[in-house]
Short mmCIF file of C-alpha atoms in Angstrom, two decimals:
data_model
loop_
_atom_site.label_atom_id
_atom_site.label_comp_id
_atom_site.label_asym_id
_atom_site.label_seq_id
_atom_site.Cartn_x
_atom_site.Cartn_y
_atom_site.Cartn_z
CA THR A 19 105.77 109.11 272.04
CA GLN A 20 106.27 108.45 268.36
CA LEU A 21 103.16 108.82 266.25
CA LEU A 22 102.43 108.11 262.61
CA GLU A 23 99.54 110.06 261.15
CA GLN A 24 97.95 108.67 258.02
CA SER A 25 95.70 110.63 255.70
CA PRO A 26 93.11 110.49 254.45
CA GLN A 27 91.45 108.14 256.90
CA PHE A 28 88.91 107.00 254.28
CA LEU A 29 89.03 107.19 250.50
CA SER A 30 86.36 106.03 248.06
CA ILE A 31 87.15 106.31 244.35
CA GLN A 32 86.13 104.92 240.98
CA GLU A 33 88.13 102.34 239.10
CA GLY A 34 90.79 103.96 236.94
CA GLU A 35 91.40 106.98 239.17
CA ASN A 36 94.76 107.85 240.71
CA LEU A 37 95.26 108.43 244.42
CA THR A 38 97.89 109.27 247.00
CA VAL A 39 97.88 108.45 250.69
CA TYR A 40 100.23 109.98 253.19
CA CYS A 41 102.07 108.89 256.29
CA ASN A 42 103.57 111.65 258.43
CA SER A 43 105.48 111.91 261.67
CA SER A 44 107.58 114.36 263.63
CA SER A 45 110.00 111.53 264.37
CA VAL A 46 112.80 110.14 262.24
CA PHE A 47 112.57 106.48 261.35
CA SER A 48 115.35 104.13 260.30
CA SER A 49 112.96 102.50 257.83
CA LEU A 50 109.32 102.52 256.93
CA GLN A 51 107.11 99.68 255.84
CA TRP A 52 103.78 99.71 254.01
CA TYR A 53 101.23 96.95 254.54
CA ARG A 54 97.81 96.20 253.06
CA GLN A 55 95.16 94.51 255.15
CA GLU A 56 91.97 92.96 253.82
CA PRO A 57 88.92 92.15 255.98
CA GLY A 58 89.39 89.03 258.07
CA GLU A 59 93.10 88.83 257.36
CA GLY A 60 96.35 90.08 258.81
CA PRO A 61 98.41 92.87 257.23
CA VAL A 62 100.61 91.85 254.31
CA LEU A 63 103.88 93.64 253.63
CA LEU A 64 104.02 95.60 250.37
CA VAL A 65 107.37 97.35 250.60
CA THR A 66 110.13 98.59 252.90
CA VAL A 67 111.87 101.91 252.28
CA VAL A 68 115.13 102.65 254.03
CA THR A 69 116.96 105.58 252.46
CA GLY A 70 115.75 109.18 252.63
CA GLY A 71 114.33 110.17 249.24
CA GLU A 72 114.00 106.56 248.13
CA VAL A 73 111.33 105.71 245.58
CA LYS A 74 110.14 102.15 245.04
CA LYS A 75 107.66 100.90 242.48
CA LEU A 76 105.49 97.84 242.73
CA LYS A 77 103.48 97.59 239.49
CA ARG A 78 100.95 100.46 239.78
CA LEU A 79 102.03 101.39 243.31
CA THR A 80 104.78 103.97 243.92
CA PHE A 81 106.21 104.43 247.40
CA GLN A 82 108.36 107.36 248.47
CA PHE A 83 110.31 107.94 251.67
CA GLY A 84 110.80 111.57 252.60
CA ASP A 85 114.30 113.07 252.50
CA ALA A 86 114.29 113.52 256.27
CA ARG A 87 112.88 110.00 256.84
CA LYS A 88 109.90 111.41 258.71
CA ASP A 89 107.20 110.88 256.11
CA SER A 90 106.18 108.65 253.25
CA SER A 91 103.60 108.50 250.51
CA LEU A 92 101.91 105.79 248.49
CA HIS A 93 100.61 106.63 245.02
CA ILE A 94 98.36 104.24 243.13
CA THR A 95 97.88 104.72 239.41
CA ALA A 96 94.69 103.57 237.69
CA ALA A 97 93.22 102.00 240.83
CA GLN A 98 91.40 98.69 240.51
CA PRO A 99 88.78 97.06 242.78
CA GLY A 100 91.47 94.60 243.86
CA ASP A 101 93.34 97.51 245.47
CA THR A 102 90.55 97.87 248.04
CA GLY A 103 91.79 97.45 251.59
CA LEU A 104 93.34 99.11 254.61
CA TYR A 105 96.77 100.57 253.89
CA LEU A 106 99.03 100.80 256.92
CA CYS A 107 102.40 102.45 257.27
CA ALA A 108 104.78 101.36 260.00
CA GLY A 109 107.91 103.11 261.14
CA ALA A 110 110.90 101.38 262.68
CA SER A 111 112.82 103.31 265.30
CA GLY A 112 115.78 100.98 265.67
CA TYR A 113 118.58 99.88 263.38
CA GLY A 114 119.47 96.32 262.44
CA GLY A 115 119.28 94.15 265.50
CA SER A 116 118.70 96.98 267.93
CA GLN A 117 115.73 96.93 270.18
CA GLY A 118 112.82 99.13 269.32
CA ASN A 119 109.23 99.20 268.28
CA LEU A 120 107.53 99.11 264.91
CA ILE A 121 104.96 101.91 265.18
CA PHE A 122 101.86 101.59 263.01
CA GLY A 123 99.64 104.37 261.74
CA LYS A 124 95.88 103.90 261.97
CA GLY A 125 95.62 103.33 258.25
CA THR A 126 93.82 104.60 255.18
CA LYS A 127 90.74 102.60 254.24
CA LEU A 128 90.54 102.55 250.44
CA SER A 129 87.47 101.50 248.49
CA VAL A 130 87.71 101.25 244.70
CA LYS A 131 84.34 100.94 242.99
CA PRO A 132 84.03 99.24 239.60
CA ASP B 25 99.23 82.27 253.25
CA SER B 26 101.76 83.94 255.57
CA GLY B 27 102.70 80.70 257.31
CA VAL B 28 101.72 82.13 260.69
CA THR B 29 98.89 80.23 262.40
CA GLN B 30 96.69 81.70 265.07
CA THR B 31 94.03 79.90 267.08
CA PRO B 32 91.24 80.27 267.83
CA LYS B 33 89.86 82.49 265.06
CA HIS B 34 87.02 83.77 267.21
CA LEU B 35 86.58 83.88 270.97
CA ILE B 36 83.56 85.10 272.92
CA THR B 37 83.81 85.31 276.67
CA ALA B 38 82.49 87.22 279.65
CA THR B 39 84.02 90.01 281.69
CA GLY B 40 86.35 88.80 284.41
CA GLN B 41 87.33 85.67 282.54
CA ARG B 42 90.74 84.55 281.32
CA VAL B 43 91.64 83.40 277.79
CA THR B 44 94.72 82.11 275.99
CA LEU B 45 95.54 82.92 272.40
CA ARG B 46 97.98 80.74 270.52
CA CYS B 47 100.40 81.49 267.71
CA SER B 48 102.68 79.29 265.61
CA PRO B 49 105.27 81.35 263.72
CA ARG B 50 106.51 80.76 260.19
CA SER B 51 108.96 77.90 259.94
CA GLY B 52 112.43 79.22 260.77
CA ASP B 53 111.27 82.51 262.31
CA LEU B 54 112.64 83.14 265.79
CA SER B 55 110.76 86.34 266.67
CA VAL B 56 107.11 86.49 267.60
CA TYR B 57 105.22 89.75 268.05
CA TRP B 58 101.76 90.34 269.49
CA TYR B 59 99.60 93.26 268.38
CA GLN B 60 96.14 94.45 269.38
CA GLN B 61 93.97 96.09 266.72
CA SER B 62 90.92 98.13 267.59
CA LEU B 63 88.93 100.59 265.49
CA ASP B 64 89.98 103.66 267.46
CA GLN B 65 93.58 102.77 268.33
CA GLY B 66 94.76 100.94 265.24
CA LEU B 67 97.51 98.34 265.58
CA GLN B 68 99.15 98.58 268.99
CA PHE B 69 102.36 96.69 269.74
CA LEU B 70 102.09 94.57 272.85
CA ILE B 71 105.21 92.44 273.18
CA GLN B 72 107.99 90.69 271.27
CA TYR B 73 109.76 87.43 272.01
CA TYR B 74 112.96 86.28 270.36
CA ASN B 75 114.06 82.67 270.66
CA GLY B 76 112.19 82.17 273.90
CA GLU B 77 113.11 85.42 275.64
CA GLU B 78 111.22 88.67 275.98
CA ARG B 79 112.81 91.20 273.60
CA ALA B 80 110.64 94.31 273.68
CA LYS B 81 107.55 95.48 275.49
CA GLY B 82 104.92 97.89 274.26
CA ASN B 83 101.55 98.95 275.60
CA ILE B 84 100.81 95.66 277.29
CA LEU B 85 98.56 95.77 280.33
CA GLU B 86 99.60 94.05 283.54
CA ARG B 87 96.56 91.76 283.14
CA PHE B 88 98.12 90.43 279.95
CA SER B 89 101.13 88.15 279.73
CA ALA B 90 102.86 86.15 277.05
CA GLN B 91 105.50 83.53 276.62
CA GLN B 92 107.37 81.76 273.84
CA PHE B 93 108.02 78.06 274.21
CA PRO B 94 111.08 76.01 273.15
CA ASP B 95 109.29 74.98 269.93
CA LEU B 96 108.90 78.75 269.27
CA HIS B 97 105.12 78.86 269.43
CA SER B 98 103.75 81.63 271.61
CA GLU B 99 100.75 82.18 273.82
CA LEU B 100 99.14 85.43 274.91
CA ASN B 101 97.20 85.22 278.15
CA LEU B 102 94.53 87.80 278.87
CA SER B 103 92.98 87.81 282.34
CA SER B 104 90.33 89.75 284.27
CA LEU B 105 88.87 90.63 280.91
CA GLU B 106 87.05 93.92 280.44
CA LEU B 107 84.69 95.06 277.70
CA GLY B 108 87.45 97.30 276.36
CA ASP B 109 89.66 94.30 275.68
CA SER B 110 87.41 93.34 272.78
CA ALA B 111 89.63 93.61 269.71
CA LEU B 112 91.53 91.72 267.06
CA TYR B 113 94.75 90.21 268.36
CA PHE B 114 97.44 89.55 265.79
CA CYS B 115 100.57 87.53 266.02
CA ALA B 116 103.43 88.21 263.62
CA SER B 117 106.78 86.55 263.13
CA SER B 118 110.13 87.45 261.58
CA PRO B 119 113.41 85.61 261.10
CA ASP B 120 115.49 87.77 263.42
CA ARG B 121 115.20 90.17 266.33
CA GLY B 122 115.66 93.41 264.41
CA VAL B 123 112.82 95.86 264.43
CA SER B 124 113.35 96.63 260.74
CA SER B 125 112.62 93.08 259.61
CA PRO B 126 109.37 92.66 257.69
CA LEU B 127 106.65 91.04 259.73
CA HIS B 128 104.50 88.15 258.61
CA PHE B 129 101.10 88.32 260.25
CA GLY B 130 98.61 85.62 261.07
CA ASN B 131 94.92 86.16 260.41
CA GLY B 132 94.21 87.14 263.99
CA THR B 133 91.94 86.13 266.83
CA ARG B 134 88.79 88.19 267.22
CA LEU B 135 88.06 88.51 270.93
CA THR B 136 84.62 89.63 272.06
CA VAL B 137 84.11 90.30 275.76
CA THR B 138 80.45 90.51 276.80
#
Protein backbone atom coordinates (compact mmCIF):
# COMPACT_ATOMS: atom_id res chain seq x y z
CA THR A 1 0.00 0.00 0.00
CA GLN A 2 1.39 3.37 -1.00
CA LEU A 3 1.51 5.92 1.78
CA LEU A 4 2.39 9.59 1.85
CA GLU A 5 3.56 10.90 5.20
CA GLN A 6 3.32 14.62 5.76
CA SER A 7 5.13 16.50 8.49
CA PRO A 8 4.64 18.36 10.63
CA GLN A 9 0.99 17.57 11.21
CA PHE A 10 0.36 21.01 12.76
CA LEU A 11 2.33 24.23 12.48
CA SER A 12 1.55 27.55 14.14
CA ILE A 13 3.82 30.49 13.31
CA GLN A 14 3.90 34.27 13.35
CA GLU A 15 3.47 36.40 10.27
CA GLY A 16 6.77 36.95 8.49
CA GLU A 17 8.37 33.64 9.48
CA ASN A 18 9.60 31.04 7.01
CA LEU A 19 8.50 27.41 7.08
CA THR A 20 8.95 24.11 5.32
CA VAL A 21 6.56 21.18 5.21
CA TYR A 22 7.48 17.74 3.99
CA CYS A 23 5.84 14.94 2.09
CA ASN A 24 7.61 11.58 2.16
CA SER A 25 7.00 8.11 0.81
CA SER A 26 8.83 4.86 0.20
CA SER A 27 7.13 4.66 -3.19
CA VAL A 28 8.06 6.33 -6.45
CA PHE A 29 5.46 8.61 -7.98
CA SER A 30 5.12 9.69 -11.59
CA SER A 31 4.08 13.15 -10.39
CA LEU A 32 3.16 14.92 -7.21
CA GLN A 33 0.57 17.58 -6.62
CA TRP A 34 0.21 20.08 -3.78
CA TYR A 35 -3.19 21.38 -2.74
CA ARG A 36 -4.39 23.90 -0.14
CA GLN A 37 -7.70 23.43 1.58
CA GLU A 38 -9.51 26.07 3.61
CA PRO A 39 -12.31 25.31 6.10
CA GLY A 40 -15.62 24.56 4.40
CA GLU A 41 -14.06 24.26 0.98
CA GLY A 42 -12.52 21.62 -1.23
CA PRO A 43 -8.78 21.37 -1.90
CA VAL A 44 -7.40 23.74 -4.53
CA LEU A 45 -4.43 22.76 -6.66
CA LEU A 46 -1.28 24.82 -6.11
CA VAL A 47 1.27 23.03 -8.28
CA THR A 48 2.21 19.78 -10.00
CA VAL A 49 5.81 18.55 -10.08
CA VAL A 50 6.79 15.85 -12.51
CA THR A 51 10.56 15.59 -12.91
CA GLY A 52 12.90 14.36 -10.18
CA GLY A 53 14.76 17.34 -8.71
CA GLU A 54 12.27 19.81 -10.14
CA VAL A 55 11.79 23.12 -8.34
CA LYS A 56 8.76 25.30 -8.94
CA LYS A 57 8.03 28.71 -7.48
CA LEU A 58 4.65 30.28 -6.94
CA LYS A 59 5.22 33.77 -5.50
CA ARG A 60 6.44 33.08 -1.92
CA LEU A 61 5.93 29.31 -2.21
CA THR A 62 8.73 27.03 -3.43
CA PHE A 63 8.00 23.39 -4.24
CA GLN A 64 10.65 20.73 -4.75
CA PHE A 65 10.33 17.16 -5.99
CA GLY A 66 12.98 14.79 -4.71
CA ASP A 67 15.54 13.35 -7.13
CA ALA A 68 14.12 9.85 -6.66
CA ARG A 69 10.51 11.11 -6.97
CA LYS A 70 9.65 9.72 -3.54
CA ASP A 71 9.43 12.94 -1.58
CA SER A 72 8.61 16.61 -1.89
CA SER A 73 8.82 19.78 0.14
CA LEU A 74 6.97 23.07 0.26
CA HIS A 75 8.79 26.14 1.56
CA ILE A 76 6.92 29.35 2.34
CA THR A 77 8.87 32.57 2.72
CA ALA A 78 7.57 35.39 4.90
CA ALA A 79 4.29 33.64 5.72
CA GLN A 80 1.11 35.70 5.81
CA PRO A 81 -2.24 35.05 7.54
CA GLY A 82 -3.71 34.33 4.11
CA ASP A 83 -1.44 31.27 3.89
CA THR A 84 -3.40 29.62 6.70
CA GLY A 85 -4.94 26.33 5.66
CA LEU A 86 -4.45 22.60 5.26
CA TYR A 87 -1.66 21.74 2.83
CA LEU A 88 -2.06 18.37 1.14
CA CYS A 89 0.36 16.52 -1.08
CA ALA A 90 -0.91 13.89 -3.49
CA GLY A 91 1.13 11.36 -5.40
CA ALA A 92 0.14 9.87 -8.72
CA SER A 93 1.17 6.30 -9.37
CA GLY A 94 0.23 6.08 -13.03
CA TYR A 95 1.47 7.77 -16.18
CA GLY A 96 -0.60 9.75 -18.66
CA GLY A 97 -3.84 7.95 -19.26
CA SER A 98 -2.93 4.87 -17.29
CA GLN A 99 -5.14 3.71 -14.52
CA GLY A 100 -4.07 4.39 -10.99
CA ASN A 101 -4.86 6.25 -7.85
CA LEU A 102 -3.99 9.70 -6.62
CA ILE A 103 -2.84 9.07 -3.04
CA PHE A 104 -3.23 11.94 -0.59
CA GLY A 105 -1.24 12.57 2.56
CA LYS A 106 -3.13 13.57 5.70
CA GLY A 107 -1.93 17.14 5.41
CA THR A 108 -0.15 19.83 7.37
CA LYS A 109 -2.45 22.27 9.13
CA LEU A 110 -0.79 25.69 9.02
CA SER A 111 -1.86 28.64 11.12
CA VAL A 112 -0.19 32.01 10.54
CA LYS A 113 -0.90 34.54 13.26
CA PRO A 114 -0.78 38.27 12.52
CA ASP B 1 -15.08 28.79 -7.74
CA SER B 2 -13.89 25.41 -9.06
CA GLY B 3 -16.95 24.89 -11.26
CA VAL B 4 -17.76 21.62 -9.49
CA THR B 5 -21.14 21.63 -7.73
CA GLN B 6 -22.04 19.30 -4.92
CA THR B 7 -25.41 18.95 -3.24
CA PRO B 8 -26.51 18.90 -0.54
CA LYS B 9 -23.95 20.84 1.49
CA HIS B 10 -25.00 19.21 4.75
CA LEU B 11 -26.84 15.98 5.46
CA ILE B 12 -27.91 14.61 8.83
CA THR B 13 -29.41 11.15 8.96
CA ALA B 14 -29.78 8.14 11.21
CA THR B 15 -27.94 4.84 11.27
CA GLY B 16 -29.31 2.30 8.84
CA GLN B 17 -30.56 4.90 6.41
CA ARG B 18 -29.61 5.49 2.79
CA VAL B 19 -28.54 8.80 1.22
CA THR B 20 -27.57 10.05 -2.22
CA LEU B 21 -24.93 12.68 -2.83
CA ARG B 22 -24.88 14.53 -6.12
CA CYS B 23 -22.06 16.06 -8.13
CA SER B 24 -21.98 18.14 -11.30
CA PRO B 25 -18.48 18.31 -12.79
CA ARG B 26 -16.83 21.31 -14.41
CA SER B 27 -18.08 21.98 -17.90
CA GLY B 28 -16.12 19.80 -20.32
CA ASP B 29 -14.64 17.48 -17.69
CA LEU B 30 -15.26 13.79 -18.37
CA SER B 31 -13.81 12.28 -15.18
CA VAL B 32 -15.50 12.39 -11.81
CA TYR B 33 -13.81 11.23 -8.61
CA TRP B 34 -15.31 10.66 -5.17
CA TYR B 35 -13.26 11.08 -2.01
CA GLN B 36 -14.07 10.67 1.68
CA GLN B 37 -12.32 12.95 4.16
CA SER B 38 -12.24 12.22 7.86
CA LEU B 39 -10.03 13.64 10.60
CA ASP B 40 -8.10 10.43 11.21
CA GLN B 41 -7.88 9.03 7.67
CA GLY B 42 -7.45 12.15 5.57
CA LEU B 43 -8.66 12.12 1.97
CA GLN B 44 -9.46 8.59 0.86
CA PHE B 45 -10.12 7.80 -2.80
CA LEU B 46 -13.38 5.96 -3.30
CA ILE B 47 -14.07 5.66 -7.02
CA GLN B 48 -13.54 7.28 -10.42
CA TYR B 49 -15.83 7.42 -13.43
CA TYR B 50 -14.78 8.46 -16.90
CA ASN B 51 -17.40 9.31 -19.50
CA GLY B 52 -20.02 7.16 -17.84
CA GLU B 53 -17.89 4.11 -17.06
CA GLU B 54 -16.16 3.05 -13.87
CA ARG B 55 -12.43 3.73 -14.30
CA ALA B 56 -10.78 3.03 -10.95
CA LYS B 57 -11.85 1.81 -7.55
CA GLY B 58 -10.33 2.66 -4.21
CA ASN B 59 -11.37 1.98 -0.64
CA ILE B 60 -15.07 1.98 -1.36
CA LEU B 61 -17.26 -0.13 0.90
CA GLU B 62 -19.75 -2.57 -0.58
CA ARG B 63 -22.53 -0.51 1.04
CA PHE B 64 -21.51 2.40 -1.17
CA SER B 65 -22.11 2.67 -4.89
CA ALA B 66 -21.80 5.35 -7.53
CA GLN B 67 -22.71 6.04 -11.10
CA GLN B 68 -22.12 8.67 -13.76
CA PHE B 69 -25.01 9.61 -15.99
CA PRO B 70 -25.01 10.53 -19.72
CA ASP B 71 -24.98 14.24 -18.82
CA LEU B 72 -21.81 13.45 -16.81
CA HIS B 73 -23.21 14.29 -13.40
CA SER B 74 -22.53 11.67 -10.77
CA GLU B 75 -24.25 10.31 -7.69
CA LEU B 76 -22.76 8.52 -4.71
CA ASN B 77 -25.17 6.27 -2.85
CA LEU B 78 -24.45 5.35 0.74
CA SER B 79 -26.65 2.71 2.36
CA SER B 80 -27.00 0.97 5.73
CA LEU B 81 -25.26 3.98 7.19
CA GLU B 82 -23.08 3.59 10.28
CA LEU B 83 -21.77 6.20 12.70
CA GLY B 84 -18.32 5.76 11.18
CA ASP B 85 -19.57 6.94 7.80
CA SER B 86 -19.82 10.47 9.16
CA ALA B 87 -17.33 12.46 7.10
CA LEU B 88 -16.89 15.02 4.36
CA TYR B 89 -17.50 13.60 0.91
CA PHE B 90 -15.82 15.39 -1.96
CA CYS B 91 -16.37 15.13 -5.64
CA ALA B 92 -13.63 16.21 -8.04
CA SER B 93 -13.47 16.39 -11.80
CA SER B 94 -10.78 16.49 -14.47
CA PRO B 95 -10.79 16.74 -18.25
CA ASP B 96 -9.38 13.30 -18.96
CA ARG B 97 -8.94 9.88 -17.40
CA GLY B 98 -5.27 10.18 -16.47
CA VAL B 99 -4.39 9.98 -12.83
CA SER B 100 -1.84 12.78 -13.21
CA SER B 101 -4.42 15.35 -14.26
CA PRO B 102 -5.07 18.09 -11.70
CA LEU B 103 -8.34 17.65 -9.88
CA HIS B 104 -10.93 20.36 -9.36
CA PHE B 105 -12.83 19.76 -6.15
CA GLY B 106 -16.31 20.77 -5.11
CA ASN B 107 -16.94 22.13 -1.64
CA GLY B 108 -18.11 18.79 -0.32
CA THR B 109 -21.10 17.30 1.43
CA ARG B 110 -20.81 17.00 5.19
CA LEU B 111 -22.57 13.81 6.25
CA THR B 112 -23.49 13.30 9.89
CA VAL B 113 -24.88 9.92 10.91
CA THR B 114 -26.57 9.91 14.33
